[in-house]
PDB file of C-alpha atoms in Angstrom:
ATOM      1  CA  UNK H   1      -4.918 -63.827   6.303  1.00 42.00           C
ATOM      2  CA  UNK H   2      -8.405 -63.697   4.777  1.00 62.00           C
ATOM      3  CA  UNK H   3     -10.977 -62.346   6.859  1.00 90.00           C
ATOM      4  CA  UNK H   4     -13.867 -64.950   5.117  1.00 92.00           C
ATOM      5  CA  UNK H   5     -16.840 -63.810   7.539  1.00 94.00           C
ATOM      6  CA  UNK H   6     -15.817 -60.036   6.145  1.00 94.00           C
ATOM      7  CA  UNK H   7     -15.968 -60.941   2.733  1.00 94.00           C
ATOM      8  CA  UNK H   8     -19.196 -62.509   2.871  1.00 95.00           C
ATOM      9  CA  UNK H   9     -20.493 -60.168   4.432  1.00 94.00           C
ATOM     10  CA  UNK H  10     -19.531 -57.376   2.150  1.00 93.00           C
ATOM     11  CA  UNK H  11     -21.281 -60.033  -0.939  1.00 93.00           C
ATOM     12  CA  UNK H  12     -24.083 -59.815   1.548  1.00 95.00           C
ATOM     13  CA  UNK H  13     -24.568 -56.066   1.129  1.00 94.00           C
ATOM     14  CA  UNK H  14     -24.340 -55.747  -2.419  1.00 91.00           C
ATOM     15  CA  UNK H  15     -26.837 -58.299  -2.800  1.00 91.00           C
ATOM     16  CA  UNK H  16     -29.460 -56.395  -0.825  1.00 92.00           C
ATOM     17  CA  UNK H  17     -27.931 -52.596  -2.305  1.00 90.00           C
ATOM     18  CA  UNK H  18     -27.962 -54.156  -5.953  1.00 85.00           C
ATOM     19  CA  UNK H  19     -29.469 -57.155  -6.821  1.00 82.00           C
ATOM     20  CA  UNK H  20     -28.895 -58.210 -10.956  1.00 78.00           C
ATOM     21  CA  UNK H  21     -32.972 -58.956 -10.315  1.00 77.00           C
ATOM     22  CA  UNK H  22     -35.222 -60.717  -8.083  1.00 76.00           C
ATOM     23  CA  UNK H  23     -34.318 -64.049  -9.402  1.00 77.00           C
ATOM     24  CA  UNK H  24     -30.508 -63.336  -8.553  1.00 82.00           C
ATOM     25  CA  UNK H  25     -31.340 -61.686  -5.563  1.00 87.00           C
ATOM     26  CA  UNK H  26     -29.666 -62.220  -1.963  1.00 93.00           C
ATOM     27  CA  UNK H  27     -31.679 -65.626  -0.956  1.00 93.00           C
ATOM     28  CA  UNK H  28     -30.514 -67.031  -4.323  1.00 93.00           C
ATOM     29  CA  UNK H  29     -27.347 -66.989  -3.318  1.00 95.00           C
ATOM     30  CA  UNK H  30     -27.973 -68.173   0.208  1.00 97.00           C
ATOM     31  CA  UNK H  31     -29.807 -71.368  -1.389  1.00 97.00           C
ATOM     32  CA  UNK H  32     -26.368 -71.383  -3.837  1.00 97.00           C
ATOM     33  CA  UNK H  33     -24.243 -71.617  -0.514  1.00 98.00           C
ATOM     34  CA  UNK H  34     -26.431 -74.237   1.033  1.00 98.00           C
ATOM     35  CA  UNK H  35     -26.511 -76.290  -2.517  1.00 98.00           C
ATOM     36  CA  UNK H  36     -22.665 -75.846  -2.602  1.00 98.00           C
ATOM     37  CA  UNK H  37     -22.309 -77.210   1.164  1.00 97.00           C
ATOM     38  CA  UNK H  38     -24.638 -80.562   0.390  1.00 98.00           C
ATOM     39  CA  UNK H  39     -22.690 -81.404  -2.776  1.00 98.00           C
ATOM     40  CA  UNK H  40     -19.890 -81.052  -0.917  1.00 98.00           C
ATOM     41  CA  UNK H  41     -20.506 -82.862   1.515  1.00 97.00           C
ATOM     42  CA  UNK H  42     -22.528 -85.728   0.221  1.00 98.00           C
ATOM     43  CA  UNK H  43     -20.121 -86.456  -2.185  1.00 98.00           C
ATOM     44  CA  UNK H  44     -17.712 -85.963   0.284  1.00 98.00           C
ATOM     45  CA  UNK H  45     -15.582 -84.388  -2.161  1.00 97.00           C
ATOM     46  CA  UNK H  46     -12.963 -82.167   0.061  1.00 95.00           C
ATOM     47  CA  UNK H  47     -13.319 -78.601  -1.628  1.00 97.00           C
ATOM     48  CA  UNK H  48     -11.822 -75.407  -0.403  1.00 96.00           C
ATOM     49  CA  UNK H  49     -14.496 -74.603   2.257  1.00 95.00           C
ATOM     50  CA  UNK H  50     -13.652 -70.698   2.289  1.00 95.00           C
ATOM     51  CA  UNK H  51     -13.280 -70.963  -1.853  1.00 96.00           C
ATOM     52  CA  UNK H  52     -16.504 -72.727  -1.998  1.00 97.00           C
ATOM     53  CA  UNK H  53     -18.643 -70.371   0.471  1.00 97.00           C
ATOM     54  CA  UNK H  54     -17.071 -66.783  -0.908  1.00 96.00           C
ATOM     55  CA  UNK H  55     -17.747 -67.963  -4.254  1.00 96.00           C
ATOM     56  CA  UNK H  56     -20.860 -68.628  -4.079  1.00 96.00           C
ATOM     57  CA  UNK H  57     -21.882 -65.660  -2.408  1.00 96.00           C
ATOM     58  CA  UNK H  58     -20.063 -63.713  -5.053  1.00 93.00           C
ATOM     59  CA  UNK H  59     -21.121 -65.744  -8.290  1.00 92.00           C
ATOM     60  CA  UNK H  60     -23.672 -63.143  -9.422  1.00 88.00           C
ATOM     61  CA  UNK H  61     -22.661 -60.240  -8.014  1.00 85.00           C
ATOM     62  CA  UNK H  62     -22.343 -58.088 -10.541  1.00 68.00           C
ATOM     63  CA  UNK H  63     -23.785 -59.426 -13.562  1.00 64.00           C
ATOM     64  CA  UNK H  64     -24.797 -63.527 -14.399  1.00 56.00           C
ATOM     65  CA  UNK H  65     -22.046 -63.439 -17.195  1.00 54.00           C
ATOM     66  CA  UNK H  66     -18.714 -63.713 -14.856  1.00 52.00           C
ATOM     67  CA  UNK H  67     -18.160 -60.136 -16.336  1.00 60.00           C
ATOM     68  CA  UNK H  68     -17.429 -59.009 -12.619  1.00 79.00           C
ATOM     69  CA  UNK H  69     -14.076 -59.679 -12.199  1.00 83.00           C
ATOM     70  CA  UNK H  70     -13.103 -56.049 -11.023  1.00 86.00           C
ATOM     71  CA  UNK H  71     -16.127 -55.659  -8.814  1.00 87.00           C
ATOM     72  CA  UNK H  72     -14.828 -58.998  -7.278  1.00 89.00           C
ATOM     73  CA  UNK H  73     -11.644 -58.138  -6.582  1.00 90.00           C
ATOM     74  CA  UNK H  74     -12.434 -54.809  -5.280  1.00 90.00           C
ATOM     75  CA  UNK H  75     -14.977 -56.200  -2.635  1.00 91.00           C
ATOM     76  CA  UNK H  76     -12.240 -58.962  -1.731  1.00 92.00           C
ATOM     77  CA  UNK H  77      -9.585 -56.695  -1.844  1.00 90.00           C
ATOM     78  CA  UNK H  78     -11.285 -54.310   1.143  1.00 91.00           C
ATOM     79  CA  UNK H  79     -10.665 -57.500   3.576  1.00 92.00           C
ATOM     80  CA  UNK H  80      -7.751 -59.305   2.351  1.00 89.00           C
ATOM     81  CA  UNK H  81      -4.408 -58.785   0.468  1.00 87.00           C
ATOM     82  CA  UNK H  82      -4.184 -62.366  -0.858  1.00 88.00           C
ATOM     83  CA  UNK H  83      -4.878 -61.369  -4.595  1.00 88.00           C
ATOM     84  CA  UNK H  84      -3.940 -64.645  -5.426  1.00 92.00           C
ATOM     85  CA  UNK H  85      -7.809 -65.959  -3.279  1.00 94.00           C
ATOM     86  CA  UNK H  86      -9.623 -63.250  -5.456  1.00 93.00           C
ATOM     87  CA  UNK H  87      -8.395 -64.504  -8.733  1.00 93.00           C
ATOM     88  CA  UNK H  88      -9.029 -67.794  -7.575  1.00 94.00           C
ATOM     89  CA  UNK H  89     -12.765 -66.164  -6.939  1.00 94.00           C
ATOM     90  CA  UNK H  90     -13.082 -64.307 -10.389  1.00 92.00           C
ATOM     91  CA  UNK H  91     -11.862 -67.442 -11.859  1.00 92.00           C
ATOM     92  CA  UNK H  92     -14.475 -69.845 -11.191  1.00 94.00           C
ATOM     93  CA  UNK H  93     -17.304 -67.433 -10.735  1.00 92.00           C
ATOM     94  CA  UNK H  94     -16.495 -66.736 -14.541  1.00 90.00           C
ATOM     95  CA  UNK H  95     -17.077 -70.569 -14.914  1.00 90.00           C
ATOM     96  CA  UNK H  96     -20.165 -70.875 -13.321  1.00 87.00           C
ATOM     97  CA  UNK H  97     -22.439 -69.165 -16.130  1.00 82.00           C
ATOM     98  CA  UNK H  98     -23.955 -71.666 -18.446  1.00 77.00           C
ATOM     99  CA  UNK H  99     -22.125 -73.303 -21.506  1.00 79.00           C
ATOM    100  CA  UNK H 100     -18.812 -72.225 -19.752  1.00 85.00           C
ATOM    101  CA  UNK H 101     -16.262 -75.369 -18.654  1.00 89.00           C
ATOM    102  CA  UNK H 102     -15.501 -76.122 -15.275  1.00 93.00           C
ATOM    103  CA  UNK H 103     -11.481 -76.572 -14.127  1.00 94.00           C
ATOM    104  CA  UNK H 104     -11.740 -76.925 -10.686  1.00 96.00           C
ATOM    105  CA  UNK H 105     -13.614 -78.528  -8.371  1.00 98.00           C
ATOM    106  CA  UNK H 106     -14.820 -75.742  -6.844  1.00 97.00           C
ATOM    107  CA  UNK H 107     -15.852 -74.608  -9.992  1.00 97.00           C
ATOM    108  CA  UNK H 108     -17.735 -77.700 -10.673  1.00 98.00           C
ATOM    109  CA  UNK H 109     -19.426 -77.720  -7.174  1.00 98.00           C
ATOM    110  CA  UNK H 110     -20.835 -74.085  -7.971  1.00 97.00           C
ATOM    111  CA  UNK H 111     -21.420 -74.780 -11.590  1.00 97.00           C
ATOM    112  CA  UNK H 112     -24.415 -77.788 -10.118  1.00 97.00           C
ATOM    113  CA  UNK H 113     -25.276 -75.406  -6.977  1.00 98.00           C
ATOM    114  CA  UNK H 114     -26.250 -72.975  -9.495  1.00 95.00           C
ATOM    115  CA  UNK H 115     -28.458 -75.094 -12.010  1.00 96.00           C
ATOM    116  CA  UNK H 116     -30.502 -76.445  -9.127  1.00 97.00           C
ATOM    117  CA  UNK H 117     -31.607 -72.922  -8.663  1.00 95.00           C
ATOM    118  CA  UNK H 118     -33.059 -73.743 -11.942  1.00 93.00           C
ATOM    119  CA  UNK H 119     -35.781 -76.246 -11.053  1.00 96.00           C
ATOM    120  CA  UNK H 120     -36.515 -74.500  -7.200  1.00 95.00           C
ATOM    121  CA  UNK H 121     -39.138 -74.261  -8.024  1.00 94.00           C
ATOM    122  CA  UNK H 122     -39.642 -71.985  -4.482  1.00 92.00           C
ATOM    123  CA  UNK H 123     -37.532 -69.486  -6.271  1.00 91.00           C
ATOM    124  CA  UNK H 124     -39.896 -70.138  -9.924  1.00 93.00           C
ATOM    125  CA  UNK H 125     -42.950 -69.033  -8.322  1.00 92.00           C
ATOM    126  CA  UNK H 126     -41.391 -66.308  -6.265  1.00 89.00           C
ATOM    127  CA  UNK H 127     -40.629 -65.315  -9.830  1.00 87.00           C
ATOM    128  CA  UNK H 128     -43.571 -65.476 -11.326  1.00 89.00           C
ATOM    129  CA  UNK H 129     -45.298 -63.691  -8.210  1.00 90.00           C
ATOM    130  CA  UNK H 130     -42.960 -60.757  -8.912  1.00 89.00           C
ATOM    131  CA  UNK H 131     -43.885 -60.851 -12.324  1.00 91.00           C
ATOM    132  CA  UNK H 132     -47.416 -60.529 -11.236  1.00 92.00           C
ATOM    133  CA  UNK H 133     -47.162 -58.074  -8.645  1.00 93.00           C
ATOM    134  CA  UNK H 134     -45.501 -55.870 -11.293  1.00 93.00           C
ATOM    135  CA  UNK H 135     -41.957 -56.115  -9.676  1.00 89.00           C
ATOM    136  CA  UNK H 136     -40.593 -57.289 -12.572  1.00 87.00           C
ATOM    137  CA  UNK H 137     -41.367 -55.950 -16.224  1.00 89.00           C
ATOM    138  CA  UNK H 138     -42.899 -58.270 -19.006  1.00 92.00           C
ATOM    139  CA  UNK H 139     -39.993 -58.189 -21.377  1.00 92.00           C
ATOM    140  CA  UNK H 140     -37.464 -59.237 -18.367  1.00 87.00           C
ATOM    141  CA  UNK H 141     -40.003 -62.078 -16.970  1.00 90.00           C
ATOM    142  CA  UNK H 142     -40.309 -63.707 -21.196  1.00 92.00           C
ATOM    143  CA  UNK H 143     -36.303 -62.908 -21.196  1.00 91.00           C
ATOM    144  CA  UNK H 144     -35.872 -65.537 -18.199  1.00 89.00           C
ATOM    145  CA  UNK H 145     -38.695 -68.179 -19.371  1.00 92.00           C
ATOM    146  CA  UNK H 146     -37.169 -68.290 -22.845  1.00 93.00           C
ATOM    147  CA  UNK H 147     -33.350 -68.749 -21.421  1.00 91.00           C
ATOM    148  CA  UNK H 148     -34.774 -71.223 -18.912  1.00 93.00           C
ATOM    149  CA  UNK H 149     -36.709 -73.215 -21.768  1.00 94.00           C
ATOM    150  CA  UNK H 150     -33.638 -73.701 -23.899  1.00 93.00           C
ATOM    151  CA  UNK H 151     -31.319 -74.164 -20.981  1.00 92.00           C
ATOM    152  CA  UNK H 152     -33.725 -76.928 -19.331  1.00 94.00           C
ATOM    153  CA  UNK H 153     -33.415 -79.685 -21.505  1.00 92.00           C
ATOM    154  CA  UNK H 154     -29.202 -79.411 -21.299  1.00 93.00           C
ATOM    155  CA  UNK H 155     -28.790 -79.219 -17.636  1.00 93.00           C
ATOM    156  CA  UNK H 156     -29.136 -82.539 -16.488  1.00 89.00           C
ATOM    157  CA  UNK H 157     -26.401 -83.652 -18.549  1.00 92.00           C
ATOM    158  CA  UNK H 158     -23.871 -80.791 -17.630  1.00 95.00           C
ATOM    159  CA  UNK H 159     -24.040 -81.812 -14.253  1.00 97.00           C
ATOM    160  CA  UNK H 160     -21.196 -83.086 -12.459  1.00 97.00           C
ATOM    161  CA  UNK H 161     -22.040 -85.129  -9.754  1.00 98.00           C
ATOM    162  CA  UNK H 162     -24.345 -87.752  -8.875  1.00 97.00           C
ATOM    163  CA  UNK H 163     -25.870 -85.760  -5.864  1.00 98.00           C
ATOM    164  CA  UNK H 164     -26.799 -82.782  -8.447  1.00 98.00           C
ATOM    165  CA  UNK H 165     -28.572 -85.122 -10.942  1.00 97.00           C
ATOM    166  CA  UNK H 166     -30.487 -87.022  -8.178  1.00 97.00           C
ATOM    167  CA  UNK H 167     -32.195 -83.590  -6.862  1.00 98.00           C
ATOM    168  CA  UNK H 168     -32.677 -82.539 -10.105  1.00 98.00           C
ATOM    169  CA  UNK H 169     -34.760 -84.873 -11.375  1.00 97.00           C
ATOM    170  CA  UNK H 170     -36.411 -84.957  -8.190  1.00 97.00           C
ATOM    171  CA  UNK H 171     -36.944 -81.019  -8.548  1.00 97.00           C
ATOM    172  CA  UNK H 172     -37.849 -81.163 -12.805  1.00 97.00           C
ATOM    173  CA  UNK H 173     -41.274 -82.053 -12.508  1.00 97.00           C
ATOM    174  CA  UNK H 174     -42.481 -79.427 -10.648  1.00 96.00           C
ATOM    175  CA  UNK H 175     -40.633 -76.686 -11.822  1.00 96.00           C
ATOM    176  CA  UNK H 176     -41.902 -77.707 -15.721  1.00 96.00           C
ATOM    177  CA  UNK H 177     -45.348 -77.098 -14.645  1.00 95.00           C
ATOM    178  CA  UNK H 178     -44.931 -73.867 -12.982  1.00 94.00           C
ATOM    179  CA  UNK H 179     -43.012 -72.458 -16.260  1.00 93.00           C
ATOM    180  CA  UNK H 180     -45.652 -73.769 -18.314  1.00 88.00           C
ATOM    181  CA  UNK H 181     -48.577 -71.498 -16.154  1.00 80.00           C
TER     182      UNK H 181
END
C-alpha cells in the first residue's frame, strides 16, 4: 500500500534541498496542489485524489521538462512498491510541461493547475523581487519573461476546463502589467 503522506513529504524535501529556481520553488507547488484540488472539485470531476496530490507535488521536481522520471521513481520507490503508481506519476508529470498533450484526467487537471501559476501574479512579483534582490541572475530572470511572453497568449486556449479559463482571465490582467514593469 502507498504510504501518500510519505511521499509527499519526501517531494517536500527536495523542494526546499533543491529547488529548479525560485519560481519552481516549494510554495509553487503548494499553490499547484491547491489549484489541482479546486479544479477538481469545482468541476466535480472525480480524479485520483492520491494521483492528483503526489503529482503535483512532484511535477517539477527535478527539472520543468518531465525529464525526471528516474528521480521520480526513486523518491516514490523509498515509500511504496507499487511501480505501477510511479509510472502513473512520471507519466503525467511528463505531460504537464507546455506544448505536451494531456491523456488523462489527472494529467489535464495538473496541466491547468500549472498554467495558473502563470498569471499569480503573487508568485510574478515574488519573481521579480528576487530578481531585484539579486537572488536570481539577469540572464535567468529575461530567460523566464521571454518563455512567459510567448507562452501567454496560448494558454487560455490549452486549457481544459471551464474553472481554469474563468480564473485565468480573472488573473491575466494583472499579471500583464507586472511583466511589462
Amino acid at each position: 500500500m502507498k504510504n501518500i503522506v510519505s511521499i509527499i513529504l519526501e517531494a517536500q524535501k527536495q523542494l526546499v534541498l533543491k529547488p529548479i529556481d525560485l519560481a519552481h520553488d516549494i510554495t509553487h507547488h503548494y499553490r499547484v496542489y491547491e489549484w489541482s484540488l479546486k479544479i477538481n472539485n469545482s468541476e466535480k470531476l472525480n480524479a485520483n485524489a492520491d494521483l492528483l496530490t503526489v503529482c503535483a507535488w512532484y511535477h517539477d521536481l527535478g527539472g520543468r521538462t518531465g525529464k525526471n522520471a528516474k528521480l521520480i521513481r526513486d523518491l516514490i520507490g523509498k515509500h511504496t512498491d507499487d511501480k505501477g503508481f510511479a509510472d502513473k506519476v512520471v507519466r503525467i508529470v511528463q505531460e504537464h510541461s507546455f506544448g505536451k498533450t494531456q491523456s488523462s484526467l489527472e494529467s489535464q487537471i495538473l496541466f491547468d493547475a500549472d498554467k495558473l501559476e502563470y498569471v499569480n501574479p503573487f508568485r510574478l512579483l515574488w519573481f521579480r523581487k528576487a530578481y531585484k534582490e539579486h537572488l536570481i541572475n539577469e540572464e535567468k530572470y529575461k530567460q523566464y519573461k521571454k518563455e512567459w511572453e510567448e507562452r501567454i497568449g496560448k494558454v487560455k486556449n490549452m486549457l481544459h476546463f471551464n474553472y481554469s479559463q474563468e480564473k485565468f482571465l480573472k488573473f491575466l490582467p494583472q499579471a500583464e502589467r507586472i511583466m511589462r514593469k
